[in-house]
XYZ file of C-alpha atoms in Angstrom:
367
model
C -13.234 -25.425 -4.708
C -9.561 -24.311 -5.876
C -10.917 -23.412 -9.265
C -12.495 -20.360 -6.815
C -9.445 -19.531 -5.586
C -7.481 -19.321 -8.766
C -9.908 -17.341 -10.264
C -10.139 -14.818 -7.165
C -6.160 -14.295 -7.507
C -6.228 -13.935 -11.428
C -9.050 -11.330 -11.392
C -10.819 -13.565 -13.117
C -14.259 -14.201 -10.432
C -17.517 -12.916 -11.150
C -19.366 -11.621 -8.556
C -22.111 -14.848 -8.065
C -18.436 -16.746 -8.015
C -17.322 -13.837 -5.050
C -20.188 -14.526 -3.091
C -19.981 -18.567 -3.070
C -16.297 -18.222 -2.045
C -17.048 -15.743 0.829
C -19.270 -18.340 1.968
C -16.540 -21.071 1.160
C -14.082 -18.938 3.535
C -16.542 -19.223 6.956
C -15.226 -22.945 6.918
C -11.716 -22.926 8.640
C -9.915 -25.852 6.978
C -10.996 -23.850 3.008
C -9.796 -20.358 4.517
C -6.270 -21.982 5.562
C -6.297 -23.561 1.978
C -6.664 -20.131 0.747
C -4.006 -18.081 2.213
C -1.532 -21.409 1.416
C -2.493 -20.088 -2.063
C -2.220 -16.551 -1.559
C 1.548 -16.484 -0.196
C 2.430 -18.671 -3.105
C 0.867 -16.382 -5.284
C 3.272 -13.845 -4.461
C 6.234 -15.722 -4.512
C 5.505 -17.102 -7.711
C 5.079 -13.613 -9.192
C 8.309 -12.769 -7.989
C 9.992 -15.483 -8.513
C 9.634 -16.184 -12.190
C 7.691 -13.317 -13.474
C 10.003 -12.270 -15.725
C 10.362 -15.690 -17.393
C 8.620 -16.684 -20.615
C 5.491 -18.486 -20.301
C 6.920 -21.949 -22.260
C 9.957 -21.238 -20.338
C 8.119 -21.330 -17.346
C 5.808 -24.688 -18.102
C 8.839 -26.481 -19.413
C 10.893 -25.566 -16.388
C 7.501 -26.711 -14.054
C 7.083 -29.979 -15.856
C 11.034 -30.854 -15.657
C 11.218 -29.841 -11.622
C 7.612 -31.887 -11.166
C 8.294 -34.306 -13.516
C 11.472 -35.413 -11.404
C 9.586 -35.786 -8.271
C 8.944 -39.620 -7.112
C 5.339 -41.093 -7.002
C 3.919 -37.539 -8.151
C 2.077 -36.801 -11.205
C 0.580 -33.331 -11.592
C -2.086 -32.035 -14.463
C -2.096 -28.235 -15.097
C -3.141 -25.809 -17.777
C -1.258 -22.210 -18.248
C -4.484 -20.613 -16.728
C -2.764 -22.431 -13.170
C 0.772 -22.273 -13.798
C 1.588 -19.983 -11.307
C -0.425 -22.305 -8.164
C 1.319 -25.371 -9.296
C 4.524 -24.037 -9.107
C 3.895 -24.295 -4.938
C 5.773 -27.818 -5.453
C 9.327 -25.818 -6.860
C 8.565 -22.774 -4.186
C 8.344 -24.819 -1.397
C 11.530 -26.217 -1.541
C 12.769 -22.649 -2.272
C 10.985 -21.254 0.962
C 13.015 -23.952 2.822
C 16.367 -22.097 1.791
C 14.916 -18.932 2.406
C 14.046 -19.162 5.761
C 17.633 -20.903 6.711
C 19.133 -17.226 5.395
C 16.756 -14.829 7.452
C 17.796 -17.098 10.746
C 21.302 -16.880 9.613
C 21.220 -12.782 8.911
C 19.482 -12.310 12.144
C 16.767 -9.728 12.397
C 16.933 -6.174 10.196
C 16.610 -2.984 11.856
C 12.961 -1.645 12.175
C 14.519 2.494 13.007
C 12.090 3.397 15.848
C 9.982 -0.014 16.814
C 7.003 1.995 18.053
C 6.826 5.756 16.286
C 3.857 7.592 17.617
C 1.442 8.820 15.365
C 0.931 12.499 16.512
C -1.995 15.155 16.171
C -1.287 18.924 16.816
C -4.179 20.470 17.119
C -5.036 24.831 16.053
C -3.866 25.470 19.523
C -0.338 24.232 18.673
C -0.645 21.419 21.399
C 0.961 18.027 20.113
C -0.292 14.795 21.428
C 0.725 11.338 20.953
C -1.847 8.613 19.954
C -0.910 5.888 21.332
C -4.123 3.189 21.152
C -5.233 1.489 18.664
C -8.637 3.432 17.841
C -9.970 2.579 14.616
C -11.061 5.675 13.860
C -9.709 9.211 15.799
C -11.314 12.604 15.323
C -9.969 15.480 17.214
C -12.468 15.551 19.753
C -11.450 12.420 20.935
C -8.376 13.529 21.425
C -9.488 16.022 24.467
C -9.311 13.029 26.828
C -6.472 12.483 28.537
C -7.528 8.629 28.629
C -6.589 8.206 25.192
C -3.443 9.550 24.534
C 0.107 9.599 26.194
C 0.720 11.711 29.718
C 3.286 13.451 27.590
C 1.448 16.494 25.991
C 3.713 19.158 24.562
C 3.422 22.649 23.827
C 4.555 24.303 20.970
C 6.710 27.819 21.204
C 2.980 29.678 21.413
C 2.889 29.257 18.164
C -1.380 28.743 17.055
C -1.402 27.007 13.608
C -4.919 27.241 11.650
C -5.165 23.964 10.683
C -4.724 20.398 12.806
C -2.264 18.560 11.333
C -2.347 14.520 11.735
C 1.290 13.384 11.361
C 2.484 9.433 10.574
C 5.345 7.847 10.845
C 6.804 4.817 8.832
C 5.490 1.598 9.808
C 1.794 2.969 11.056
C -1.161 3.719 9.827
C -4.246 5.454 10.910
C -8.176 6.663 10.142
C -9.358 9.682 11.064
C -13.130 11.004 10.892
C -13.366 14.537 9.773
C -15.734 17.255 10.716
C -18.601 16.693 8.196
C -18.314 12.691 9.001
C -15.862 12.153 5.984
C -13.086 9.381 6.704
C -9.768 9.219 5.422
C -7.151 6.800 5.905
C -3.667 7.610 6.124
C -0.413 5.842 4.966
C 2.493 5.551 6.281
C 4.835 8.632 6.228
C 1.717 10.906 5.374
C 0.398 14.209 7.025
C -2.957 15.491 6.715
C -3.969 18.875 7.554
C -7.819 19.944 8.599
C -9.830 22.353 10.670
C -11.849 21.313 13.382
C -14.994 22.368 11.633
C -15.894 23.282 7.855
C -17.475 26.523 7.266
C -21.162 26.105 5.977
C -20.101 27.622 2.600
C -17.316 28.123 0.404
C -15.207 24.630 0.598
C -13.939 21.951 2.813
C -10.220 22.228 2.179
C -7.694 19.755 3.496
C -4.369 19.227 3.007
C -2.170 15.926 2.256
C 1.751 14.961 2.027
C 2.174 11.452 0.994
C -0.523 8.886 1.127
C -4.468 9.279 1.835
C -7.850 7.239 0.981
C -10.764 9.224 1.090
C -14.460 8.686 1.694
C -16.154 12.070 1.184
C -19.511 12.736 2.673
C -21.541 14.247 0.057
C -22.396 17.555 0.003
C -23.111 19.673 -2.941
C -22.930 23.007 -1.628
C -20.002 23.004 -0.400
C -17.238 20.797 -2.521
C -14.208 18.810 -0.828
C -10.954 19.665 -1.798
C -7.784 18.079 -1.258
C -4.427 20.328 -2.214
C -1.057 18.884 -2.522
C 1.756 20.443 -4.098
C 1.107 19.013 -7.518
C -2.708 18.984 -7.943
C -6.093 19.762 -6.349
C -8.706 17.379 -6.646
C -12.718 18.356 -5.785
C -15.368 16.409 -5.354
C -18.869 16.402 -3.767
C -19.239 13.071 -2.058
C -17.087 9.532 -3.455
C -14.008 7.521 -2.900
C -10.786 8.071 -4.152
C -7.329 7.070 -3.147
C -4.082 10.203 -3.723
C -1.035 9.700 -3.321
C 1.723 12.172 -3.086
C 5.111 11.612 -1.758
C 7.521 14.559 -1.672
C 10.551 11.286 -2.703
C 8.137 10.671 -5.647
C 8.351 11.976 -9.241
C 4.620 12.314 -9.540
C 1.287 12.564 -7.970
C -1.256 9.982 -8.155
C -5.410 10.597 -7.167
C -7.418 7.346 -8.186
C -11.251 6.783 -8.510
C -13.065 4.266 -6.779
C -16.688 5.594 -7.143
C -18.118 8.877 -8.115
C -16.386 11.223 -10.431
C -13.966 13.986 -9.241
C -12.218 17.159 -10.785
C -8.198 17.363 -11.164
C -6.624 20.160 -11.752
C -2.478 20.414 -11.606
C -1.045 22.942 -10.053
C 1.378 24.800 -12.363
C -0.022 25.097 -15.524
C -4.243 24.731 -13.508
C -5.091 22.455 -16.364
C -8.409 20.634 -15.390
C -9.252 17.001 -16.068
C -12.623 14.532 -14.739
C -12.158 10.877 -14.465
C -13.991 8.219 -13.928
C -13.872 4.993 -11.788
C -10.986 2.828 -12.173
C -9.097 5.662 -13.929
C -5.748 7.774 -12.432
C -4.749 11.615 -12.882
C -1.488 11.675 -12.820
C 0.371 14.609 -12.449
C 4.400 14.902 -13.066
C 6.448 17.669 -14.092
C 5.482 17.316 -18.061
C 2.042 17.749 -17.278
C -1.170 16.021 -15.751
C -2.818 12.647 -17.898
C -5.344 10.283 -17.590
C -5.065 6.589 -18.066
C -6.791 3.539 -16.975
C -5.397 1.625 -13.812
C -6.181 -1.843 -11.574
C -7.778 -0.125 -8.400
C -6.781 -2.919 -6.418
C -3.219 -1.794 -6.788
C -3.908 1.362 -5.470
C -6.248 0.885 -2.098
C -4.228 -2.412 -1.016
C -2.383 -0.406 1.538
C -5.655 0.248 3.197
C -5.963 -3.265 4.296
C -2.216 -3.465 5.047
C -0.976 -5.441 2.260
C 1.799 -4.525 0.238
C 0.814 -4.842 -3.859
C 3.051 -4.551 -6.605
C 1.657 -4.804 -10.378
C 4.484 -4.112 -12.909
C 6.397 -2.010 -10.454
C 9.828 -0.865 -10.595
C 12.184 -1.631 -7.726
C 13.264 1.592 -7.522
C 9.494 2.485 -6.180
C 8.930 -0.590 -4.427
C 11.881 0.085 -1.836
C 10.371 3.287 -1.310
C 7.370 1.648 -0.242
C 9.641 -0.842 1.755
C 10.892 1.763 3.579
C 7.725 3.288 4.717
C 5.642 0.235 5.118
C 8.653 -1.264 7.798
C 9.897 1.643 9.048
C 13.369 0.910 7.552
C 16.008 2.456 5.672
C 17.174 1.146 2.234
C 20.347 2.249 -0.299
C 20.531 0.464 -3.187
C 23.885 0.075 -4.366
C 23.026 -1.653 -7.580
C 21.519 1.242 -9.852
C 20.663 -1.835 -12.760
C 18.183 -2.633 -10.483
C 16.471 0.505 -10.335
C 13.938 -0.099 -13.203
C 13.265 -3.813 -13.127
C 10.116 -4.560 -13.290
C 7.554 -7.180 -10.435
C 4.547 -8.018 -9.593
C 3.490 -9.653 -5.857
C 1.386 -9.180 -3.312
C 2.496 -9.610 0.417
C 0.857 -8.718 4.180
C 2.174 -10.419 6.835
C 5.290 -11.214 5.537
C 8.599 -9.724 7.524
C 10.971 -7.175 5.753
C 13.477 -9.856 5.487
C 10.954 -12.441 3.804
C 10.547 -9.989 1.214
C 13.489 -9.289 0.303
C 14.750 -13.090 0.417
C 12.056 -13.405 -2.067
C 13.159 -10.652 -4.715
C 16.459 -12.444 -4.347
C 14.719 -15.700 -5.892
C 14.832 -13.768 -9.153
C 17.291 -11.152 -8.649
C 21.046 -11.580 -8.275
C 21.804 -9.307 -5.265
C 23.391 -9.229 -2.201
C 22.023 -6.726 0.986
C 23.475 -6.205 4.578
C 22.950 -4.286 7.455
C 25.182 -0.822 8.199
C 24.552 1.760 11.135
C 21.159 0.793 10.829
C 20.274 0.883 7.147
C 20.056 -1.614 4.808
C 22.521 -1.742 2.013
C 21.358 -3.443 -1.514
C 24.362 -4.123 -3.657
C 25.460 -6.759 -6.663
């Protein structure tokens, strides 16, 4: 049964393998097996991903090998799931230092995601709808008493605004869905006109499931590219703190073009445009990577840490300085969901010499 499991977290299943542990996971004592696995997945990643394979096995062996009345078989194909006998003594020590450091701040605990709609009237969402479309929102049962007006000021386009630490689905006027990240705005109006294009805008972070319709293309604009398509699913991502812009393919085919120099490229599932100030590419990329957010978790594949406390900061609502510059381009892989902001960083720490604290509300990284 753990052979499953390995295989799921190496990328490794097929899909007949996919469906038998699905079925596997409906029996409660095999699904509690499985996350065990999962969090030490990520640990391990983190923990000694930058070491040498032999370095690793040789340091495994030695730390098992010294355990009493405990003899443990493993090839390099499950390196990573036997080192759960080293981690869990590490885990021990890391959860004595959160307790010690007390809890980090979280900024606002509960930011309001907020829609201001063409009439320039800004309301707070405040349930937990799965999915909100503007119409919704013209019931006073599902959003806060406190409705605002802006300075008569009528904007053409809703705008869906939110915050660090939320995110949020919203179901456009032609029944597309897109899900928003954390820290992202997404601007749309209430209806699409029945020709010409359906043109939304995005700032930071969106996934997008695109009813098709041929007639009239979907276009997303952000400041460094335009994407079109006619009906698929594709994940964009475009931070104004970020050096480039990102628009992934999950299914379908869609049409980049950058900005500045209106250079046009088409890719293809599992591929990335990427857009920077140099120019627009096209490369290959691990989807996964990409749509995680979607399902709350927090994926790193070969990431530097200069980008994954960016994504710290917006998944916890938290604010990060990073004193120690060296650390800007190392390099990690890991996966984490329900972990705390101050599990995660105790767990770079298993690799990474630094120190952090807390100062007027920000959390300081340093040497």
């Amino acid at each position: 049964m753990e052979n499953l499991i390995v295989k799921y977290l190496n990328n490794e299943i097929s899909p007949e393998e996919l469906a038998e542990l699905k079925e596997k996971l409906k029996d409660p004592g095999f699904k509690q097996l499985f996350e065990e696995y999962r969090k030490v997945n990520s640990l391990a990643e983190l923990s000694i991903g930058n070491i040498k394979t032999d370095e690793k096995l040789k340091a495994l062996e030695k730390a098992i090998g010294d355990r009493p009345n405990r003899v443990v078989r493993f090839s390099r194909q499950y390196f990573r799931y036997a080192a759960v006998f080293i981690l869990a003594i590490a885990v021990v020590s890391v959860l004595s230092l959160i307790f010690k450091k007390g809890g980090l701040p979280d900024g606002d605990r509960n930011p309001a995601i907020t829609l201001k709609l063409e009439d320039g009237t800004v309301k707070k969402i405040t349930d937990d709808k799965p999915v909100i479309t503007v119409d919704t929102y013209t019931r006073t049962k599902d959003i806060n008493p406190e409705t605002t007006k802006t300075n008569k000021t009528t904007t053409p386009l809703n705008e869906l605004s939110v915050p660090y630490g939320k995110r949020v689905r919203v179901k456009l006027p032609d029944g597309s869905e897109v899900s928003l990240n954390a820290g992202s705005k997404l601007k749309y109006p209430s209806t699409f006109k029945e020709k010409g294009q359906r043109n939304v805008y995005l700032e930071g972070e969106g996934y997008f499931s695109v009813i098709r319709n041929e007639k009239v293309p979907f276009v997303v604009h952000t400041p460094k590219m335009d994407i079109e398509v006619l009906g698929t699913k594709f994940n964009v991502s475009s931070f104004s703190n970020d050096d480039r812009t990102t628009a992934v393919l999950v299914e379908g085919s869609v049409a980049v073009r950058e900005t500045v120099t209106r250079k046009s490229v088409v890719i293809k599932p599992g591929q990335a445009a990427i857009a920077e100030d140099n120019g627009i590419s096209v490369k290959k990329v691990e989807v996964s990577k990409y749509v995680a957010w979607t399902r709350g978790e927090l994926l790193f594949i070969d990431d530097t840490f200069e980008d994954i406390l960016k994504k710290l900061e917006r998944h916890y609502n938290v604010s990060i300085t990073n004193k120690a510059p060296s650390l800007n381009q190392v390099r990690y892989s890991g996966r984490f969901d329900t972990e705390s902001i101050d599990q995660v960083l105790e767990a770079f720490k298993i690799n990474t010499d630094f120190e952090y604290y807390i100062e007027k509300n920000r959390i300081i990284i340093k040497n």
